[in-house]
Tab-separated table of C-alpha atoms in Angstrom:
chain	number	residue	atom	x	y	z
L	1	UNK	CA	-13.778	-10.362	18.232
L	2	UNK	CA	-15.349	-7.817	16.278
L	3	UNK	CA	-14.633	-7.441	12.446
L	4	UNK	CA	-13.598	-3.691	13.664
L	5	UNK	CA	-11.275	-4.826	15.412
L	6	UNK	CA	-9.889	-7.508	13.257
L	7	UNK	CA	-9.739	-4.795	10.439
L	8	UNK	CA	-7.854	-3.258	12.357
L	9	UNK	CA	-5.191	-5.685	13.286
L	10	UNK	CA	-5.180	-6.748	9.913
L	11	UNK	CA	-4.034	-2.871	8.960
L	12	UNK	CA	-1.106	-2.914	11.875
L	13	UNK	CA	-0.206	-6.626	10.451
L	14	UNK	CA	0.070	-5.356	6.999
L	15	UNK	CA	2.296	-2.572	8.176
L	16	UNK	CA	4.437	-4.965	9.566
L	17	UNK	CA	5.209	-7.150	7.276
L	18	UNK	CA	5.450	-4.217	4.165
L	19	UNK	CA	8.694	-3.401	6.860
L	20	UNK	CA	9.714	-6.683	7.574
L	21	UNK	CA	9.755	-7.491	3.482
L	22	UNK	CA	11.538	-4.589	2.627
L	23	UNK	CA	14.525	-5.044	5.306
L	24	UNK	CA	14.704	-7.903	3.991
L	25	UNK	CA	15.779	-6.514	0.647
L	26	UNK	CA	17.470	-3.844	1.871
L	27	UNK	CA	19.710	-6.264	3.921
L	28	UNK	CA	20.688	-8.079	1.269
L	29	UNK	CA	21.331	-5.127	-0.956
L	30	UNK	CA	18.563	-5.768	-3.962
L	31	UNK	CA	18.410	-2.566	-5.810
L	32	UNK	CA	15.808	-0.786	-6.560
L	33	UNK	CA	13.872	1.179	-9.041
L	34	UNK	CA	15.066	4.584	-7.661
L	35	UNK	CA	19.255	3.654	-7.548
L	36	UNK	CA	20.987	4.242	-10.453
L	37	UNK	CA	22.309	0.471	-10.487
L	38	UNK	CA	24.447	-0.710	-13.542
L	39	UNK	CA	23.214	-4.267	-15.347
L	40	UNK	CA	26.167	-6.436	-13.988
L	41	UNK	CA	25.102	-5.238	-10.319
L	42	UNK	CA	21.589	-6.199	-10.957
L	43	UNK	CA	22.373	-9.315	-12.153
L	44	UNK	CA	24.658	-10.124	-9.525
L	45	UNK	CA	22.462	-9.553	-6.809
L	46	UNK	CA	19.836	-11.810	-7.918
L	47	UNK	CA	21.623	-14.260	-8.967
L	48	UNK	CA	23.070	-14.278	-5.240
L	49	UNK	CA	20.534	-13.290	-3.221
L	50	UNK	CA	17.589	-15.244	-4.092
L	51	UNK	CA	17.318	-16.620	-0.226
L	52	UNK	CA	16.445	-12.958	1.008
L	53	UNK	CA	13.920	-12.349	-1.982
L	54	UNK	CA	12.177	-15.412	-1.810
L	55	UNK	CA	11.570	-15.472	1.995
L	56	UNK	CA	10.350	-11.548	1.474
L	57	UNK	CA	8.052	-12.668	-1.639
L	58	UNK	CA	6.349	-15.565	0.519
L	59	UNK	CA	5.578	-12.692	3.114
L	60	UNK	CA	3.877	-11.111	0.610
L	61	UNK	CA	0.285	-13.351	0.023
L	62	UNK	CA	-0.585	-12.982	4.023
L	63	UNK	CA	0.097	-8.927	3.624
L	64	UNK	CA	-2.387	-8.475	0.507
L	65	UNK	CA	-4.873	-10.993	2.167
L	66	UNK	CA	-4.589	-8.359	5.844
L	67	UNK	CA	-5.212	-5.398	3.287
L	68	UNK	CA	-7.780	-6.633	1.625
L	69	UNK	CA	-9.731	-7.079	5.447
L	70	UNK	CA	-8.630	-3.272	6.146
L	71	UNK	CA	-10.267	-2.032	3.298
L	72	UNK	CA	-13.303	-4.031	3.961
L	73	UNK	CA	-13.246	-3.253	7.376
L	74	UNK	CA	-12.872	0.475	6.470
L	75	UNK	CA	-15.554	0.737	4.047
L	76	UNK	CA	-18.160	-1.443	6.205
L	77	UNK	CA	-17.490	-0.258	9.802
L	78	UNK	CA	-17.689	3.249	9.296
L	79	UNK	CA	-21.069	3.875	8.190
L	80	UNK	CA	-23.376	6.472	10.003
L	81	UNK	CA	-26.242	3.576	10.193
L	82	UNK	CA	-27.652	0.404	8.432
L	83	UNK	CA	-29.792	2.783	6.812
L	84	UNK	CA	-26.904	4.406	4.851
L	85	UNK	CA	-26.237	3.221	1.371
L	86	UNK	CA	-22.381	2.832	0.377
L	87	UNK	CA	-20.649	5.489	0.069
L	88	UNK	CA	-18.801	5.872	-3.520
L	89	UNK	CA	-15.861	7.500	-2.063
L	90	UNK	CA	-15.310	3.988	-0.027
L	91	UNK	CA	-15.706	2.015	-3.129
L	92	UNK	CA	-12.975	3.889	-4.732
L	93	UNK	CA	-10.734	3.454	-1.763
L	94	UNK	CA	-12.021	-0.905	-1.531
L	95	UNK	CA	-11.088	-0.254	-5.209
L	96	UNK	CA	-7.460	0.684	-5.224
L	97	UNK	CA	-6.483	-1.187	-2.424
L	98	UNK	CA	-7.443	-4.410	-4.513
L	99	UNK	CA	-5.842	-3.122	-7.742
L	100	UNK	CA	-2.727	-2.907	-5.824
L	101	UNK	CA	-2.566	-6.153	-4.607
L	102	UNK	CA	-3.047	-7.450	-8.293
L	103	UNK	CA	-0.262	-5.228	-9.709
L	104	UNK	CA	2.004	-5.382	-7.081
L	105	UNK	CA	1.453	-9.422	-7.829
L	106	UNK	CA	2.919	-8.616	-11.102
L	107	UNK	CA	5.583	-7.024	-9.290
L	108	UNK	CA	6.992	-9.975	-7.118
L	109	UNK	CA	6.618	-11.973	-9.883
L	110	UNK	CA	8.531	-9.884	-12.420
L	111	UNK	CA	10.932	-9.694	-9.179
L	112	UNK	CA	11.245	-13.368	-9.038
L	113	UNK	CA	11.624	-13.788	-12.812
L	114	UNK	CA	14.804	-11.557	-12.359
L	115	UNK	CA	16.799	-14.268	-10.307
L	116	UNK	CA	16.290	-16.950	-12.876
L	117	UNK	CA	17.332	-14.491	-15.921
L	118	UNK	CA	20.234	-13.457	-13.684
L	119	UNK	CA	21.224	-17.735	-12.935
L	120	UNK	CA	20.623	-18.860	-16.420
L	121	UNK	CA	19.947	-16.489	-19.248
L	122	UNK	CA	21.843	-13.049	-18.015
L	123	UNK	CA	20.426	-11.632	-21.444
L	124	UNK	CA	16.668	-11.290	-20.448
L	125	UNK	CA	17.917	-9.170	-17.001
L	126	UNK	CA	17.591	-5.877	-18.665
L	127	UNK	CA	14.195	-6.227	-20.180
L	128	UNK	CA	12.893	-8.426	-16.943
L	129	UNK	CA	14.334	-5.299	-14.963
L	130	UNK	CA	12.820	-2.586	-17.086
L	131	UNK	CA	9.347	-4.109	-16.834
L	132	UNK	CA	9.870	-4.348	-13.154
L	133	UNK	CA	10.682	-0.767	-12.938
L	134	UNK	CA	7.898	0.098	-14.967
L	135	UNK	CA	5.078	-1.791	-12.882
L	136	UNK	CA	6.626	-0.213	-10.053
L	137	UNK	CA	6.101	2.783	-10.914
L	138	UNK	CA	2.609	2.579	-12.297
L	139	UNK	CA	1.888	0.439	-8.908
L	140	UNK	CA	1.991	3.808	-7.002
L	141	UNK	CA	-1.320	5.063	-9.019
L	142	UNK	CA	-3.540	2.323	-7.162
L	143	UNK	CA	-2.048	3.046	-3.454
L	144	UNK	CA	-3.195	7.042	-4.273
L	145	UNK	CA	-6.360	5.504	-5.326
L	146	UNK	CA	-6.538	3.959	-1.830
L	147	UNK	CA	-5.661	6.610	-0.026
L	148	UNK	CA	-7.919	9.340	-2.004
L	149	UNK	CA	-10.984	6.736	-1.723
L	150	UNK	CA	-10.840	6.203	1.747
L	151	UNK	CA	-10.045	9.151	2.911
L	152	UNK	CA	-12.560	11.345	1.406
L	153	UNK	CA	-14.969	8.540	3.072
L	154	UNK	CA	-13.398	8.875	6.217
L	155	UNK	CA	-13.581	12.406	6.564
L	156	UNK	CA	-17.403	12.441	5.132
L	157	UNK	CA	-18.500	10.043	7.758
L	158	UNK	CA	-16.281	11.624	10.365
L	159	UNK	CA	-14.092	8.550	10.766
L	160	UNK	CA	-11.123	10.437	11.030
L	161	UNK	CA	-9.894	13.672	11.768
L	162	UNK	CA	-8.971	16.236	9.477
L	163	UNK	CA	-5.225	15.872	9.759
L	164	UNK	CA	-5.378	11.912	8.751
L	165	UNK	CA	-7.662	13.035	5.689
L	166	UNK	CA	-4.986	15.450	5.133
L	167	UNK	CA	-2.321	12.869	5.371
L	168	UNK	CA	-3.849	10.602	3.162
L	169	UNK	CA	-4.450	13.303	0.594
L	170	UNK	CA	-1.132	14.470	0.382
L	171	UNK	CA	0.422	10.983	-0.002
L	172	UNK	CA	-1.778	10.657	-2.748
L	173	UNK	CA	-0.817	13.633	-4.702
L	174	UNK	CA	3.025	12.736	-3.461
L	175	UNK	CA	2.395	8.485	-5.317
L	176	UNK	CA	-0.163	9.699	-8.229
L	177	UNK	CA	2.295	12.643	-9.446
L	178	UNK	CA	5.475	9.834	-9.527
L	179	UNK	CA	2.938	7.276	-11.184
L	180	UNK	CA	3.066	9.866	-13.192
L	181	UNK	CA	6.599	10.448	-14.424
L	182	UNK	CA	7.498	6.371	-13.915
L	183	UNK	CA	7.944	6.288	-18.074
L	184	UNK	CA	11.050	8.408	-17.093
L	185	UNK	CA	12.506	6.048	-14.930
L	186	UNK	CA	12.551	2.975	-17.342
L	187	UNK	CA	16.106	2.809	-17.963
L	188	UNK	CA	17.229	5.358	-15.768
L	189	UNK	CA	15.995	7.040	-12.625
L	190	UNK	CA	13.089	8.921	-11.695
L	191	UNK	CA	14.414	12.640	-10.928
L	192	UNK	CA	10.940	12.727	-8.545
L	193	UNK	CA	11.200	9.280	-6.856
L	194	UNK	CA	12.113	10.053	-3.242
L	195	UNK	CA	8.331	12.006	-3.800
L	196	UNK	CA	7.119	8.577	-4.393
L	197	UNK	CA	8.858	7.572	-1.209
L	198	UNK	CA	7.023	10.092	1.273
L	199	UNK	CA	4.232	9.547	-0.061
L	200	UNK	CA	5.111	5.350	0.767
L	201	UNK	CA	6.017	6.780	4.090
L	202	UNK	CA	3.023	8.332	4.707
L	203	UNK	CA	1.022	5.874	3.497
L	204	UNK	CA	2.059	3.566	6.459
L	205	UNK	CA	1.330	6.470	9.049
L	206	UNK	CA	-2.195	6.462	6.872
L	207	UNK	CA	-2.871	2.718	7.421
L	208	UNK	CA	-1.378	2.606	11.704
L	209	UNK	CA	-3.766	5.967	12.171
L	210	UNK	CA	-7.311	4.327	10.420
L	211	UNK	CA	-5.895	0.753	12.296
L	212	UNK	CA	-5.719	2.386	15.749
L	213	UNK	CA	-9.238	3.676	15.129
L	214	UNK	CA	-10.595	0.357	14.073
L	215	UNK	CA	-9.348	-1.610	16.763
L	216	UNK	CA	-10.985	1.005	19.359
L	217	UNK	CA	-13.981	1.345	17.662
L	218	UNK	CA	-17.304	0.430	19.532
L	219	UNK	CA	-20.576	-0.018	18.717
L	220	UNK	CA	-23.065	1.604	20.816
L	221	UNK	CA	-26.508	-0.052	22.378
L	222	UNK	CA	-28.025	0.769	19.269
L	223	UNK	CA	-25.798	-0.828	16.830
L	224	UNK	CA	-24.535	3.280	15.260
L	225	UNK	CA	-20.966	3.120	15.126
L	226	UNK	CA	-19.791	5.599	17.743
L	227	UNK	CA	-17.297	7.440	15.619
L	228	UNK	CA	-16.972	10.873	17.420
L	229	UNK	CA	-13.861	10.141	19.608
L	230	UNK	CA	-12.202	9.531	16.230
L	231	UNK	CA	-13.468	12.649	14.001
L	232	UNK	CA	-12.503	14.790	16.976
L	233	UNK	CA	-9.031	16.749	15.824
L	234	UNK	CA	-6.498	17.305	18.299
């Protein structure tokens, strides 16, 4: 199998877990940054619901491992030859796909913290859940670093077609502008956070678009990506 291909599974395999994980949650009614949830509701949910959040945090090492191929994949397969050097624009995108994974460790783990505090020491829940909320928010910077990064390489190299560049872009601007005003959601809720959401939405769309393309991707005779079929808008 070609690592084009791979890359490209790995994207779609990413995708689904990030939805698996996050029914999980949603099943078992964990709050989240953007509901205005009082402190005895938090509390009570983790203390209950540990099960759900555990099985969706173990989920969580495979999906950063698959993004870190994408981005690899994405930055390495897409070249115009051997001959080309690196283009910056990918490194920014290899950049904040990596810088998400570490943060959004920090996440989980804050996440995790929260059902101890909430079965033993109910008095740390509010600052446990306030740092949560606050990493969180300032997770969404590195996912519009991702998507700025490799888009702009995409559309330079004529990976993709102008409507996925524009897709990617405008989740961007959608997660960086919410990064943005996270401070305001510490202790209560972000009045732009279901901006933050499209641009999560989109994000997926993003990753399933640049995944289709890597797993079709061939190589020609003389080892040049063929890339047009992608960059061709429709």
């Amino acid at each position: 199998m070609s690592f084009s291909r791979l890359a490209g599974i790995a994207g779609m395999g990413f995708v689904v877990i990030l939805i698996v994980a996050n029914l999980l949650l949603t099943m078992a009614s964990f709050p989240t940054p953007s509901e205005a949830a009082s402190l005895d509701e938090i509390t009570t949910v983790f203390a209950a619901g540990s099960g759900s959040l555990r099985l969706a945090s173990a989920l969580l090492p495979t999906a950063w491992l698959l993004a870190t191929v994408f981005a690899v994949g994405v930055c390495v397969c897409f070249r115009r030859d051997e001959r080309t050097r690196t283009d910056p624009w990918s490194l920014v995108g290899l950049a904040g796909v990596l810088m998400q994974s570490v943060v959004f460790t920090s996440v989980e783990a804050t996440r995790l913290a929260l059902i101890s505090a909430a079965q033993h020491d109910s008095g740390t829940v509010a600052g446990l859940w306030g740092l949560y909320t606050a990493l969180f928010g300032f997770n969404q910077v590195f996912l519009a670093t991702a998507l700025l990064g490799l888009s702009m390489f995409g559309i330079r190299t004529g990976a993709i077609a102008r409507w996925h560049a524009g897709t990617g872009l405008l989740a961007a601007t959608l997660l960086f502008v919410t990064a943005t005003t996270s401070p305001y959601g510490v202790g209560s809720v972000n009045p732009l956070v279901l901006l933050g959401l499209t641009g999560w939405l989109l994000w997926l769309v993003w990753i399933v678009a640049y995944s289709v393309i890597l797993i079709r991707r061939a190589p020609t005779r003389s080892g040049i990506p063929d890339t047009s079929a992608a960059s061709t808008d429709t």
